[in-house]
mmCIF file of C-alpha atoms in Angstrom:
data_model
loop_
_atom_site.group_PDB
_atom_site.id
_atom_site.type_symbol
_atom_site.label_atom_id
_atom_site.label_comp_id
_atom_site.label_asym_id
_atom_site.label_seq_id
_atom_site.Cartn_x
_atom_site.Cartn_y
_atom_site.Cartn_z
ATOM 1 C CA MET A 24 -30.170 115.958 121.242
ATOM 2 C CA LYS A 25 -33.291 113.736 121.211
ATOM 3 C CA LYS A 26 -35.410 116.462 122.821
ATOM 4 C CA THR A 27 -34.315 118.984 120.160
ATOM 5 C CA ILE A 28 -35.229 116.624 117.308
ATOM 6 C CA ILE A 29 -38.672 115.933 118.776
ATOM 7 C CA PHE A 30 -39.379 119.643 119.257
ATOM 8 C CA ILE A 31 -38.343 120.505 115.677
ATOM 9 C CA PHE A 32 -40.431 117.618 114.330
ATOM 10 C CA ALA A 33 -43.454 118.916 116.282
ATOM 11 C CA LEU A 34 -43.021 122.413 114.826
ATOM 12 C CA PHE A 35 -42.834 120.904 111.339
ATOM 13 C CA LEU A 36 -46.139 119.129 111.895
ATOM 14 C CA ILE A 37 -47.778 122.320 113.124
ATOM 15 C CA ALA A 38 -46.553 124.230 110.077
ATOM 16 C CA SER A 39 -47.856 121.525 107.722
ATOM 17 C CA CYS A 40 -51.323 121.797 109.261
ATOM 18 C CA SER A 41 -51.484 125.602 109.221
ATOM 19 C CA GLY A 42 -53.085 125.673 105.764
ATOM 20 C CA ASP A 43 -56.102 123.472 106.673
ATOM 21 C CA ASP A 44 -59.549 124.829 105.777
ATOM 22 C CA PRO A 45 -60.831 126.612 108.920
ATOM 23 C CA VAL A 46 -64.406 125.691 107.965
ATOM 24 C CA HIS A 47 -63.785 122.045 108.977
ATOM 25 C CA GLU A 48 -62.395 122.732 112.453
ATOM 26 C CA ALA A 49 -61.294 119.582 114.280
ATOM 27 C CA GLU A 50 -62.939 118.690 117.576
ATOM 28 C CA THR A 51 -61.205 119.307 120.866
ATOM 29 C CA GLY A 52 -58.762 116.554 121.764
ATOM 30 C CA THR A 53 -58.529 115.190 118.206
ATOM 31 C CA LEU A 54 -55.758 115.601 115.615
ATOM 32 C CA GLY A 55 -55.560 119.278 114.647
ATOM 33 C CA GLY A 56 -58.068 120.328 117.313
ATOM 34 C CA ASN A 57 -57.537 122.311 120.454
ATOM 35 C CA CYS A 58 -56.109 120.562 123.504
ATOM 36 C CA TYR A 59 -58.253 119.795 126.508
ATOM 37 C CA PRO A 60 -58.104 122.424 129.284
ATOM 38 C CA ASN A 61 -55.681 120.264 131.270
ATOM 39 C CA GLY A 62 -53.217 120.251 128.338
ATOM 40 C CA THR A 63 -53.886 116.728 127.061
ATOM 41 C CA CYS A 64 -55.276 115.108 123.899
ATOM 42 C CA ASN A 65 -56.777 111.792 122.837
ATOM 43 C CA ALA A 66 -54.726 108.592 122.587
ATOM 44 C CA ALA A 67 -51.559 108.726 120.413
ATOM 45 C CA LEU A 68 -51.719 112.548 120.393
ATOM 46 C CA GLU A 69 -50.002 115.193 122.449
ATOM 47 C CA CYS A 70 -50.533 118.867 123.081
ATOM 48 C CA SER A 71 -48.156 121.225 121.280
ATOM 49 C CA GLU A 72 -46.974 124.625 122.457
ATOM 50 C CA GLU A 73 -49.651 126.137 120.199
ATOM 51 C CA ASN A 74 -52.365 124.276 122.206
ATOM 52 C CA ILE A 75 -53.044 122.043 119.164
ATOM 53 C CA CYS A 76 -53.283 118.243 119.301
ATOM 54 C CA ILE A 77 -50.542 116.633 117.175
ATOM 55 C CA GLU A 78 -49.289 113.075 116.674
ATOM 56 C CA SER A 79 -46.939 111.870 119.380
ATOM 57 C CA ALA A 80 -43.374 111.739 118.085
ATOM 58 C CA VAL A 81 -41.577 108.353 118.439
ATOM 59 C CA THR A 82 -37.800 108.169 118.080
ATOM 60 C CA ASP A 83 -35.537 105.139 118.370
ATOM 61 C CA GLY A 84 -38.416 103.019 119.616
ATOM 62 C CA ASP A 85 -38.797 105.200 122.712
ATOM 63 C CA THR A 86 -42.401 106.492 123.044
ATOM 64 C CA GLU A 87 -42.709 109.509 125.259
ATOM 65 C CA HIS A 88 -46.285 108.665 126.322
ATOM 66 C CA SER A 89 -47.555 105.174 126.949
ATOM 67 C CA ASP A 90 -51.042 104.428 125.557
ATOM 68 C CA ALA A 91 -52.240 103.248 128.947
ATOM 69 C CA GLY A 92 -51.197 106.410 130.749
ATOM 70 C CA ASP A 93 -52.297 109.093 128.308
ATOM 71 C CA THR A 94 -55.598 107.734 126.910
ATOM 72 C CA ALA A 95 -58.432 110.294 127.292
ATOM 73 C CA SER A 96 -62.090 109.877 126.425
ATOM 74 C CA ASP A 97 -63.505 112.247 123.816
ATOM 75 C CA ASN A 98 -66.223 113.246 126.282
ATOM 76 C CA ASP A 99 -64.291 113.119 129.540
ATOM 77 C CA PRO A 100 -60.929 114.879 129.439
ATOM 78 C CA ALA A 101 -60.425 114.223 133.148
ATOM 79 C CA ASP A 102 -59.742 110.550 132.345
ATOM 80 C CA SER A 103 -56.295 111.361 130.976
ATOM 81 C CA GLY A 104 -53.654 109.502 132.967
ATOM 82 C CA GLU A 105 -51.101 112.256 133.537
ATOM 83 C CA ASP A 106 -51.224 116.036 133.682
ATOM 84 C CA ARG A 107 -48.443 117.658 131.613
ATOM 85 C CA GLN A 108 -47.139 121.179 131.234
ATOM 86 C CA ASP A 109 -47.257 122.590 127.713
ATOM 87 C CA GLY A 110 -44.147 121.762 125.733
ATOM 88 C CA ASP A 111 -42.940 118.996 128.114
ATOM 89 C CA THR A 112 -40.970 116.551 125.973
ATOM 90 C CA SER A 113 -38.832 114.863 128.664
ATOM 91 C CA ASP A 114 -37.545 111.359 127.910
ATOM 92 C CA THR A 115 -38.726 108.406 129.934
ATOM 93 C CA VAL A 116 -35.894 106.873 131.998
ATOM 94 C CA SER A 117 -35.814 103.070 131.972
ATOM 95 C CA ASP A 118 -35.318 101.251 135.255
ATOM 96 C CA ASP A 119 -32.470 99.365 133.589
ATOM 97 C CA GLU A 120 -30.538 102.521 132.740
ATOM 98 C CA PRO A 121 -28.162 103.822 135.465
ATOM 99 C CA VAL A 122 -29.061 107.280 136.629
ATOM 100 C CA GLU A 123 -26.050 109.486 136.145
ATOM 101 C CA ASN A 124 -24.706 111.346 139.121
ATOM 102 C CA PRO A 125 -24.174 114.937 137.988
ATOM 103 C CA ASP A 126 -21.489 115.343 140.650
ATOM 104 C CA ALA A 127 -19.546 112.179 139.615
ATOM 105 C CA GLU A 128 -15.964 112.910 138.597
ATOM 106 C CA CYS A 129 -13.801 110.316 136.852
ATOM 107 C CA GLY A 130 -10.408 110.044 138.506
ATOM 108 C CA ASN A 131 -11.270 111.473 141.918
ATOM 109 C CA GLY A 132 -10.240 108.285 143.694
ATOM 110 C CA ARG A 133 -13.689 106.776 144.366
ATOM 111 C CA LYS A 134 -16.200 104.936 142.214
ATOM 112 C CA GLU A 135 -19.480 106.819 142.113
ATOM 113 C CA GLN A 136 -22.969 106.186 140.790
ATOM 114 C CA GLY A 137 -22.888 105.861 137.016
ATOM 115 C CA GLU A 138 -19.208 104.794 136.932
ATOM 116 C CA VAL A 139 -18.179 101.235 136.077
ATOM 117 C CA CYS A 140 -14.707 101.685 137.544
ATOM 118 C CA GLU A 141 -12.319 104.339 138.804
ATOM 119 C CA LYS A 142 -9.414 105.681 136.753
ATOM 120 C CA GLY A 143 -6.225 103.749 137.526
ATOM 121 C CA GLU A 144 -8.138 100.705 138.804
ATOM 122 C CA THR A 145 -6.983 97.309 137.487
ATOM 123 C CA LYS A 146 -8.154 93.726 137.839
ATOM 124 C CA LEU A 147 -7.655 90.353 136.188
ATOM 125 C CA CYS A 148 -9.214 90.003 132.747
ATOM 126 C CA SER A 149 -10.890 86.783 133.886
ATOM 127 C CA GLU A 150 -12.854 88.762 136.490
ATOM 128 C CA ILE A 151 -14.779 90.580 133.767
ATOM 129 C CA ASP A 152 -14.912 87.727 131.243
ATOM 130 C CA SER A 153 -14.151 84.105 132.038
ATOM 131 C CA SER A 154 -13.033 83.492 128.449
ATOM 132 C CA TYR A 155 -9.849 85.451 129.187
ATOM 133 C CA LYS A 156 -7.055 83.263 130.522
ATOM 134 C CA SER A 157 -4.459 85.905 131.352
ATOM 135 C CA GLY A 158 -3.791 89.614 131.426
ATOM 136 C CA ASN A 159 -5.105 92.623 133.339
ATOM 137 C CA VAL A 160 -7.774 95.153 132.434
ATOM 138 C CA GLU A 161 -7.501 98.837 133.269
ATOM 139 C CA CYS A 162 -10.290 101.391 133.748
ATOM 140 C CA ASN A 163 -10.655 103.671 130.717
ATOM 141 C CA ASP A 164 -10.320 107.456 130.817
ATOM 142 C CA ASN A 165 -14.095 107.976 131.155
ATOM 143 C CA CYS A 166 -14.601 105.476 133.994
ATOM 144 C CA ASN A 167 -17.387 103.803 132.021
ATOM 145 C CA GLY A 168 -15.628 100.597 130.960
ATOM 146 C CA TRP A 169 -12.501 98.461 130.951
ATOM 147 C CA LEU A 170 -9.587 98.406 128.498
ATOM 148 C CA THR A 171 -9.031 94.794 127.423
ATOM 149 C CA VAL A 172 -6.081 95.329 125.072
ATOM 150 C CA ASN A 173 -3.859 93.228 127.363
ATOM 151 C CA CYS A 174 -6.326 90.357 127.773
ATOM 152 C CA MET A 175 -5.534 86.992 126.206
ATOM 153 C CA THR A 176 -7.878 84.091 125.582
ATOM 154 C CA SER A 177 -5.155 81.433 125.933
ATOM 155 C CA GLU A 178 -2.438 80.815 128.453
ATOM 156 C CA LEU A 179 0.836 82.460 127.441
ATOM 157 C CA GLU A 180 3.770 80.084 127.629
ATOM 158 C CA PRO A 181 6.990 81.513 129.125
ATOM 159 C CA LEU A 182 10.131 81.664 127.019
ATOM 160 C CA ALA A 183 11.975 79.860 129.811
ATOM 161 C CA THR A 184 11.595 79.075 133.501
ATOM 162 C CA PHE A 185 13.767 79.552 136.556
ATOM 163 C CA PRO A 186 13.498 76.436 138.742
ATOM 164 C CA ALA A 187 12.105 76.850 142.271
ATOM 165 C CA ARG A 188 14.798 77.997 144.672
ATOM 166 C CA THR A 189 15.419 78.593 148.385
ATOM 167 C CA HIS A 190 18.144 80.998 149.477
ATOM 168 C CA GLU A 191 19.181 82.783 152.661
ATOM 169 C CA LEU A 192 20.957 86.123 152.879
ATOM 170 C CA ASP A 193 22.526 86.493 156.337
ATOM 171 C CA TYR A 194 23.936 89.964 155.666
ATOM 172 C CA LEU A 195 21.996 92.986 154.437
ATOM 173 C CA TYR A 196 23.495 96.282 153.231
ATOM 174 C CA GLU A 197 21.854 99.456 154.472
ATOM 175 C CA GLY A 198 21.515 101.633 151.406
ATOM 176 C CA VAL A 199 22.873 101.389 147.897
ATOM 177 C CA GLU A 200 26.114 103.177 148.834
ATOM 178 C CA ALA A 201 26.988 100.476 151.362
ATOM 179 C CA TYR A 202 26.086 97.835 148.803
ATOM 180 C CA LEU A 203 28.437 99.341 146.200
ATOM 181 C CA GLU A 204 31.255 99.374 148.789
ATOM 182 C CA GLN A 205 30.981 95.541 148.823
ATOM 183 C CA GLU A 206 32.159 95.179 152.387
ATOM 184 C CA ASN A 207 30.916 91.595 152.719
ATOM 185 C CA ILE A 208 31.411 90.468 149.106
ATOM 186 C CA LEU A 209 33.953 87.715 149.885
ATOM 187 C CA HIS A 210 31.222 85.890 151.804
ATOM 188 C CA GLU A 211 28.651 86.435 149.060
ATOM 189 C CA LEU A 212 30.434 84.911 146.039
ATOM 190 C CA TRP A 213 29.127 81.654 144.623
ATOM 191 C CA THR A 214 30.423 79.384 141.884
ATOM 192 C CA GLU A 215 26.886 78.415 140.915
ATOM 193 C CA ALA A 216 24.176 80.956 140.054
ATOM 194 C CA LEU A 217 20.966 80.878 142.018
ATOM 195 C CA PHE A 218 18.825 81.704 138.977
ATOM 196 C CA ASN A 219 19.726 80.186 135.615
ATOM 197 C CA ALA A 220 17.951 79.518 132.308
ATOM 198 C CA SER A 221 18.556 79.396 128.560
ATOM 199 C CA ILE A 222 16.278 80.923 125.923
ATOM 200 C CA THR A 223 16.330 80.731 122.161
ATOM 201 C CA MET A 224 15.773 84.200 120.729
ATOM 202 C CA ASN A 225 16.264 85.220 117.106
ATOM 203 C CA GLY A 226 17.891 81.895 116.393
ATOM 204 C CA GLU A 227 20.499 82.304 119.133
ATOM 205 C CA THR A 228 20.760 81.049 122.695
ATOM 206 C CA TYR A 229 20.412 83.680 125.387
ATOM 207 C CA SER A 230 21.834 82.366 128.664
ATOM 208 C CA ILE A 231 21.222 83.523 132.245
ATOM 209 C CA PRO A 232 23.878 83.946 133.545
ATOM 210 C CA HIS A 233 26.391 84.477 130.728
ATOM 211 C CA PRO A 234 27.898 81.077 129.747
ATOM 212 C CA GLN A 235 31.452 82.244 130.546
ATOM 213 C CA ALA A 236 30.544 83.598 134.000
ATOM 214 C CA ASN A 237 32.042 81.476 136.772
ATOM 215 C CA THR A 238 31.495 83.680 139.824
ATOM 216 C CA HIS A 239 28.227 85.108 141.063
ATOM 217 C CA TRP A 240 27.729 87.817 143.673
ATOM 218 C CA ILE A 241 24.372 87.285 145.362
ATOM 219 C CA ALA A 242 23.441 90.030 147.817
ATOM 220 C CA ALA A 243 20.747 92.508 148.822
ATOM 221 C CA TYR A 244 20.372 95.993 150.286
ATOM 222 C CA TYR A 245 17.458 97.943 151.724
ATOM 223 C CA ASP A 246 16.418 101.567 151.994
ATOM 224 C CA SER A 247 13.478 103.276 153.705
ATOM 225 C CA SER A 248 10.869 101.470 151.591
ATOM 226 C CA THR A 249 12.328 98.634 149.526
ATOM 227 C CA LEU A 250 14.553 95.591 149.678
ATOM 228 C CA SER A 251 16.555 95.040 146.459
ATOM 229 C CA PHE A 252 18.103 91.685 145.562
ATOM 230 C CA TYR A 253 20.818 91.227 142.913
ATOM 231 C CA GLN A 254 22.527 88.295 141.214
ATOM 232 C CA ASN A 255 25.507 89.816 139.379
ATOM 233 C CA SER A 256 27.814 87.501 137.436
ATOM 234 C CA TYR A 257 31.526 87.739 136.582
ATOM 235 C CA TYR A 258 34.263 85.949 134.743
ATOM 236 C CA CYS A 259 37.205 85.479 137.101
ATOM 237 C CA ASP A 260 40.562 84.390 135.627
ATOM 238 C CA ASP A 261 43.376 82.519 137.385
ATOM 239 C CA GLU A 262 44.878 85.778 138.577
ATOM 240 C CA MET A 263 41.624 86.788 140.269
ATOM 241 C CA ASN A 264 40.813 89.470 137.766
ATOM 242 C CA PHE A 265 37.051 89.980 137.645
ATOM 243 C CA GLN A 266 35.131 90.993 134.517
ATOM 244 C CA PHE A 267 31.440 91.806 134.809
ATOM 245 C CA ALA A 268 29.239 89.644 132.600
ATOM 246 C CA THR A 269 25.598 90.356 131.821
ATOM 247 C CA PRO A 270 22.759 89.545 132.227
ATOM 248 C CA SER A 271 21.923 90.223 135.866
ATOM 249 C CA VAL A 272 18.867 89.130 137.856
ATOM 250 C CA MET A 273 17.243 91.507 140.299
ATOM 251 C CA PHE A 274 14.020 91.800 142.227
ATOM 252 C CA GLY A 275 12.564 94.374 144.545
ATOM 253 C CA ALA A 276 9.917 94.117 147.243
ATOM 254 C CA ALA A 277 8.318 96.679 149.519
ATOM 255 C CA LEU A 278 9.485 96.319 153.121
ATOM 256 C CA SER A 279 5.860 96.469 154.255
ATOM 257 C CA SER A 280 5.168 93.230 152.330
ATOM 258 C CA LEU A 281 8.040 91.250 153.855
ATOM 259 C CA LYS A 282 6.340 89.287 156.612
ATOM 260 C CA ALA A 283 7.515 85.833 157.621
ATOM 261 C CA GLY A 284 5.276 83.140 156.171
ATOM 262 C CA LYS A 285 3.694 85.431 153.594
ATOM 263 C CA GLU A 286 3.576 84.405 149.929
ATOM 264 C CA LEU A 287 4.047 87.280 147.507
ATOM 265 C CA SER A 288 3.188 87.457 143.826
ATOM 266 C CA ILE A 289 5.971 88.213 141.327
ATOM 267 C CA GLY A 290 5.009 90.379 138.358
ATOM 268 C CA ILE A 291 5.148 93.940 137.050
ATOM 269 C CA SER A 292 1.791 95.625 137.618
ATOM 270 C CA ASP A 293 0.911 97.350 140.886
ATOM 271 C CA GLY A 294 -1.041 94.282 142.013
ATOM 272 C CA ASN A 295 2.215 92.342 142.508
ATOM 273 C CA GLU A 296 4.353 92.643 145.638
ATOM 274 C CA VAL A 297 7.605 91.634 143.937
ATOM 275 C CA ASN A 298 9.044 92.878 140.624
ATOM 276 C CA MET A 299 11.669 90.656 138.972
ATOM 277 C CA LEU A 300 13.783 91.897 136.064
ATOM 278 C CA ILE A 301 16.538 90.380 133.924
ATOM 279 C CA GLU A 302 18.790 93.290 133.010
ATOM 280 C CA ASP A 303 21.383 93.529 130.252
ATOM 281 C CA ILE A 304 23.455 96.207 128.497
ATOM 282 C CA MET A 305 22.745 97.339 124.940
ATOM 283 C CA ASN A 306 24.290 100.351 123.217
ATOM 284 C CA ALA A 307 26.084 101.170 126.483
ATOM 285 C CA ASP A 308 22.734 101.487 128.328
ATOM 286 C CA ASP A 309 21.305 99.307 131.064
ATOM 287 C CA CYS A 310 18.029 97.828 129.859
ATOM 288 C CA VAL A 311 15.391 95.251 130.761
ATOM 289 C CA MET A 312 15.540 92.111 128.612
ATOM 290 C CA LEU A 313 13.024 89.890 130.401
ATOM 291 C CA VAL A 314 10.568 89.989 133.298
ATOM 292 C CA GLY A 315 9.641 87.213 135.715
ATOM 293 C CA TYR A 316 6.277 85.899 136.941
ATOM 294 C CA GLY A 317 5.673 83.510 139.842
ATOM 295 C CA THR A 318 5.576 83.642 143.647
ATOM 296 C CA LEU A 319 8.017 84.274 146.485
ATOM 297 C CA LYS A 320 7.469 83.025 150.038
ATOM 298 C CA VAL A 321 9.151 84.902 152.886
ATOM 299 C CA ASP A 322 10.629 82.196 155.128
ATOM 300 C CA SER A 323 12.254 84.621 157.562
ATOM 301 C CA VAL A 324 13.208 88.280 157.574
ATOM 302 C CA ASN A 325 15.014 90.789 159.805
ATOM 303 C CA ILE A 326 15.629 94.146 158.214
ATOM 304 C CA SER A 327 18.807 95.259 159.955
ATOM 305 C CA ALA A 328 22.217 96.351 158.780
ATOM 306 C CA GLY A 329 25.157 93.975 158.382
ATOM 307 C CA GLU A 330 25.227 90.593 160.037
ATOM 308 C CA ALA A 331 22.133 91.445 162.071
ATOM 309 C CA GLY A 332 20.127 91.366 158.861
ATOM 310 C CA ASN A 333 18.487 88.250 157.483
ATOM 311 C CA PHE A 334 16.286 87.400 154.510
ATOM 312 C CA LYS A 335 15.409 83.826 153.618
ATOM 313 C CA PHE A 336 13.009 83.162 150.774
ATOM 314 C CA THR A 337 11.653 80.394 148.563
ATOM 315 C CA THR A 338 10.561 81.051 144.993
ATOM 316 C CA SER A 339 8.229 78.955 142.859
ATOM 317 C CA LYS A 340 9.084 78.219 139.257
ATOM 318 C CA ILE A 341 9.388 81.632 137.654
ATOM 319 C CA GLY A 342 8.305 82.123 134.037
ATOM 320 C CA LEU A 343 10.365 84.538 131.927
ATOM 321 C CA TYR A 344 8.717 86.774 129.317
ATOM 322 C CA LEU A 345 9.580 89.641 127.038
ATOM 323 C CA PRO A 346 8.160 92.934 128.432
ATOM 324 C CA GLY A 347 5.900 93.291 125.389
ATOM 325 C CA SER A 348 4.218 89.920 125.888
ATOM 326 C CA THR A 349 3.561 88.836 129.489
ATOM 327 C CA PRO A 350 0.652 87.251 131.402
ATOM 328 C CA GLU A 351 -0.342 90.861 132.146
ATOM 329 C CA GLY A 352 -0.043 91.906 128.510
ATOM 330 C CA ASP A 353 2.408 94.568 127.318
ATOM 331 C CA VAL A 354 4.136 96.054 130.375
ATOM 332 C CA THR A 355 6.711 98.207 128.576
ATOM 333 C CA SER A 356 4.892 101.444 129.484
ATOM 334 C CA GLU A 357 4.877 100.489 133.192
ATOM 335 C CA LEU A 358 8.604 99.807 133.097
ATOM 336 C CA GLU A 359 9.432 102.960 131.191
ATOM 337 C CA THR A 360 7.282 105.029 133.551
ATOM 338 C CA ALA A 361 9.306 103.574 136.423
ATOM 339 C CA GLY A 362 12.507 104.769 134.720
ATOM 340 C CA PHE A 363 13.711 101.544 133.039
ATOM 341 C CA LYS A 364 14.815 101.243 129.425
ATOM 342 C CA ILE A 365 13.697 98.255 127.359
ATOM 343 C CA CYS A 366 16.280 96.226 125.432
ATOM 344 C CA ARG A 367 15.356 96.444 121.735
#
């Protein structure tokens, strides 16, 4: 666009000079005179397509010819600093400006010259600006900057916190079908919940687990890629009738991350190895009420079916947040993309 404006401006200048009295013909190399044979003019002038010396156009503070490079003596045209082709109005490229790679393609999986980031790339907000205390940035759709909508300048306090816990599962179900058959459930029932907290929301107390629940099934199953842990709670009467009571606590971790001694981050974005959700039921639909943030250390692990399986872990204090306001910002879209509904 800049080149077009300069060219039109040059033509306007030529047209405005076309009515000059031909008796007073300007000297070669001066304003209105013919250009030197090598296509240059005196200082602050440039040669137009009509071979006439005109004033150099300056736009946005960017001079196309520097005085030092294009100064020519009236008597010695060979002193001009740079030979130019007629009509050359190319912009000067600053050393500070990144040279764009014409073959660069945003979203092709690699960061190329001229790109700040690659589509889908994320990092902590504090890595791009130390004033941010929490949240993640994501590369924008043009790969030329970061989206900071989820960045926060102050630490976000959790609504409640699960205390640090250590627990060992000495039986693992192979697949969700085996888990639902509950073959080992009598050895997996506890009178005390592993994870518990109370939160005041909308003027009411939201308890994890439900305050009337007195029995808690704590178990886990695995498939080809993931280990899934559940704390499901029930009210059991004197006649051993069980009634399911929400909310439930669950977390999932990739099998490839479960290495003894390794500490895993708990969160929602792809940068976390463990995802922890507090699930409830609203309008007859399962939904996510809260999400957890903290760490989980793998004390021991043996991914095998039945009594051969083992998974012992220790969690740090785990902060609980609404999906719309977490240390990573609003994670509702990530959860919905993964197939979860949000409790509203």
